[in-house]
């Protein structure tokens, strides 16, 4: 689902009449808030929905498929969502 489809769904579910542009703006603000909260605390919990958390991926060695040269992939941080048991 892309942002436009999500905005249309949000517009239909909203109790008041809003335009798609307003729905996109509210979704963008929500996502920015979640991003800031994850950056500050390391995780965001939504009751009965799930948890967004930061995972640190370890560095690893891979080979270039063309030259067979060994390269190191640097460690990085990713965001993971774990759904609650009620969502599953």
Coordinates of N, CA and C in Angstrom, one line a residue:
X1 N 0.9 -1.2 0.0 CA 0.0 0.0 0.0 C 0.9 1.2 0.0
X2 N 0.7 2.1 -0.9 CA 1.4 3.4 -1.0 C 0.7 4.5 -0.2
X3 N 1.4 5.6 -0.1 CA 0.8 6.7 0.7 C -0.5 7.2 0.2
X4 N -0.7 7.3 -1.1 CA -2.0 7.7 -1.7 C -3.1 6.8 -1.4
X5 N -2.9 5.5 -1.5 CA -3.9 4.5 -1.1 C -4.2 4.6 0.4
X6 N -3.2 4.8 1.2 CA -3.4 4.9 2.6 C -4.2 6.2 3.0
X7 N -4.0 7.2 2.2 CA -4.7 8.5 2.5 C -6.2 8.3 2.1
X8 N -6.5 7.6 1.0 CA -7.8 7.3 0.6 C -8.6 6.5 1.7
X9 N -7.9 5.5 2.2 CA -8.5 4.6 3.2 C -8.7 5.5 4.5
X10 N -7.8 6.3 4.9 CA -7.9 7.2 6.0 C -9.1 8.1 5.8
X11 N -9.2 8.6 4.6 CA -10.3 9.6 4.3 C -11.7 8.9 4.5
X12 N -11.8 7.6 4.0 CA -13.0 6.9 4.2 C -13.3 6.6 5.7
X13 N -12.3 6.3 6.4 CA -12.5 5.9 7.8 C -12.7 7.1 8.8
X14 N -12.3 8.3 8.3 CA -12.4 9.5 9.1 C -13.9 9.8 9.4
X15 N -14.1 10.3 10.6 CA -15.5 10.7 11.0 C -15.9 12.0 10.4
X16 N -14.9 12.9 10.1 CA -15.2 14.2 9.5 C -14.8 14.1 8.0
X17 N -15.3 15.0 7.2 CA -15.0 15.2 5.8 C -13.6 15.8 5.7
X18 N -12.7 15.1 5.1 CA -11.3 15.7 4.9 C -10.9 15.4 3.4
X19 N -10.1 16.2 2.9 CA -9.6 16.0 1.5 C -8.4 15.0 1.6
X20 N -8.1 14.5 0.4 CA -6.9 13.6 0.4 C -5.6 14.3 0.8
X21 N -5.5 15.5 0.4 CA -4.3 16.3 0.8 C -4.2 16.4 2.3
X22 N -5.3 16.7 3.0 CA -5.3 16.8 4.4 C -5.0 15.4 5.1
X23 N -5.5 14.4 4.5 CA -5.3 13.0 5.0 C -3.8 12.7 4.8
X24 N -3.2 13.0 3.7 CA -1.7 12.8 3.5 C -0.9 13.6 4.5
X25 N -1.3 14.8 4.8 CA -0.6 15.6 5.7 C -0.7 15.0 7.1
X26 N -1.8 14.6 7.6 CA -2.0 13.9 8.9 C -1.1 12.7 9.0
X27 N -1.1 11.9 7.9 CA -0.3 10.6 7.9 C 1.2 11.0 8.0
X28 N 1.6 12.0 7.2 CA 3.0 12.4 7.3 C 3.4 12.9 8.7
X29 N 2.5 13.7 9.3 CA 2.8 14.2 10.7 C 2.9 13.0 11.7
X30 N 2.0 12.0 11.5 CA 2.1 10.8 12.4 C 3.4 10.1 12.2
X31 N 3.8 9.8 10.9 CA 5.0 9.1 10.7 C 6.2 9.8 11.2
X32 N 6.3 11.1 11.1 CA 7.4 11.9 11.6 C 7.4 11.8 13.1
X33 N 6.3 11.8 13.8 CA 6.3 11.7 15.2 C 6.8 10.3 15.7
X34 N 6.4 9.3 14.9 CA 6.9 7.9 15.3 C 8.4 7.9 15.0
X35 N 8.9 8.4 13.9 CA 10.3 8.4 13.7 C 11.1 9.1 14.8
X36 N 10.6 10.3 15.3 CA 11.3 11.0 16.3 C 11.3 10.2 17.6
X37 N 10.1 9.6 17.9 CA 10.0 8.8 19.1 C 11.0 7.6 19.1
X38 N 11.1 6.9 18.0 CA 12.0 5.8 17.8 C 13.4 6.2 18.0
X39 N 13.8 7.4 17.4 CA 15.1 7.9 17.5 C 15.5 8.2 19.0
X40 N 14.5 8.8 19.7 CA 14.8 9.1 21.1 C 14.8 7.9 22.1
X41 N 13.8 7.1 22.0 CA 13.7 6.0 22.9 C 14.2 4.6 22.4
X42 N 14.2 4.4 21.1 CA 14.7 3.1 20.6 C 13.5 2.2 20.3
X43 N 12.3 2.5 20.8 CA 11.2 1.7 20.4 C 9.9 2.4 20.7
X44 N 8.8 2.1 20.0 CA 7.5 2.6 20.2 C 6.5 1.5 20.3
X45 N 5.7 1.5 21.3 CA 4.8 0.4 21.6 C 3.4 1.0 21.3
X46 N 2.6 0.2 20.6 CA 1.2 0.5 20.4 C 0.4 -0.7 21.0
X47 N -0.4 -0.4 22.1 CA -1.1 -1.4 22.8 C -2.0 -2.2 21.8
X48 N -1.9 -3.5 21.9 CA -2.7 -4.5 21.2 C -2.4 -4.4 19.7
X49 N -1.4 -3.7 19.2 CA -1.0 -3.6 17.8 C 0.3 -4.2 17.5
X50 N 1.4 -3.6 18.2 CA 2.7 -4.1 18.0 C 3.8 -3.1 18.5
X51 N 5.0 -3.4 18.1 CA 6.2 -2.6 18.6 C 7.0 -2.3 17.4
X52 N 7.4 -1.0 17.2 CA 8.5 -0.6 16.3 C 9.7 -0.5 17.1
X53 N 10.8 -1.2 16.7 CA 12.1 -1.1 17.4 C 13.2 -1.0 16.5
X54 N 14.4 -0.5 17.0 CA 15.6 -0.4 16.2 C 16.4 -1.6 16.4
X55 N 16.9 -2.2 15.3 CA 17.8 -3.3 15.4 C 19.1 -2.9 14.8
X56 N 20.2 -3.4 15.3 CA 21.5 -3.1 14.8 C 22.0 -4.3 14.1
X57 N 22.2 -4.2 12.8 CA 22.7 -5.4 12.0 C 24.2 -5.4 12.1
X58 N 24.8 -6.6 12.2 CA 26.2 -6.8 12.4 C 26.9 -6.7 11.0
X59 N 28.2 -6.3 11.1 CA 28.9 -6.3 9.8 C 29.1 -7.7 9.3
X60 N 29.2 -7.9 8.0 CA 29.4 -9.2 7.4 C 30.3 -9.1 6.1
X61 N 30.8 -10.2 5.8 CA 31.6 -10.3 4.6 C 30.8 -11.0 3.5
X62 N 30.9 -10.4 2.3 CA 30.2 -10.9 1.1 C 31.2 -10.9 -0.1
X63 N 30.8 -11.6 -1.1 CA 31.7 -11.5 -2.3 C 31.0 -10.9 -3.5
X64 N 31.7 -10.1 -4.2 CA 31.1 -9.5 -5.4 C 30.9 -10.7 -6.4
X65 N 29.7 -10.8 -7.0 CA 29.4 -12.0 -7.9 C 30.2 -11.9 -9.2
X66 N 30.6 -10.7 -9.6 CA 31.4 -10.6 -10.9 C 32.8 -10.9 -10.7
X67 N 33.5 -10.2 -9.7 CA 34.9 -10.3 -9.5 C 35.3 -11.2 -8.4
X68 N 34.4 -11.7 -7.7 CA 34.6 -12.6 -6.5 C 35.5 -12.0 -5.5
X69 N 35.5 -10.6 -5.5 CA 36.3 -9.9 -4.5 C 35.5 -9.9 -3.2
X70 N 36.2 -10.1 -2.1 CA 35.6 -10.0 -0.7 C 35.3 -8.6 -0.3
X71 N 34.1 -8.3 0.2 CA 33.8 -6.9 0.6 C 33.1 -7.1 2.0
X72 N 33.3 -6.0 2.8 CA 32.6 -6.0 4.1 C 31.4 -5.0 4.0
X73 N 30.3 -5.5 4.4 CA 29.1 -4.7 4.5 C 29.1 -4.1 5.9
X74 N 29.0 -2.8 6.1 CA 29.2 -2.2 7.3 C 27.9 -2.4 8.2
X75 N 28.1 -2.3 9.5 CA 26.9 -2.4 10.4 C 25.9 -1.2 10.1
X76 N 24.6 -1.5 10.3 CA 23.6 -0.5 10.1 C 22.5 -0.7 11.0
X77 N 21.7 0.3 11.2 CA 20.5 0.2 12.0 C 19.2 0.1 11.1
X78 N 18.3 -0.7 11.5 CA 17.0 -0.8 10.8 C 15.9 -0.8 11.8
X79 N 14.7 -0.5 11.2 CA 13.5 -0.5 12.1 C 12.7 -1.7 11.8
X80 N 12.3 -2.4 12.8 CA 11.5 -3.6 12.7 C 10.2 -3.5 13.4
X81 N 9.2 -4.0 12.8 CA 7.8 -4.0 13.5 C 7.5 -5.5 13.9
X82 N 7.2 -5.6 15.1 CA 6.7 -6.9 15.6 C 5.2 -6.8 16.0
X83 N 4.4 -7.6 15.3 CA 3.0 -7.5 15.6 C 2.6 -8.2 16.9
X84 N 1.6 -7.7 17.6 CA 1.2 -8.4 18.8 C 0.5 -9.7 18.5
X85 N 0.3 -10.5 19.5 CA -0.4 -11.8 19.3 C -1.8 -11.6 18.9
X86 N -2.5 -10.5 19.3 CA -3.8 -10.2 18.9 C -3.9 -9.8 17.4
X87 N -2.9 -9.2 16.9 CA -2.9 -8.8 15.5 C -2.7 -10.0 14.6
X88 N -1.9 -11.0 15.1 CA -1.6 -12.2 14.3 C -2.9 -13.0 14.2

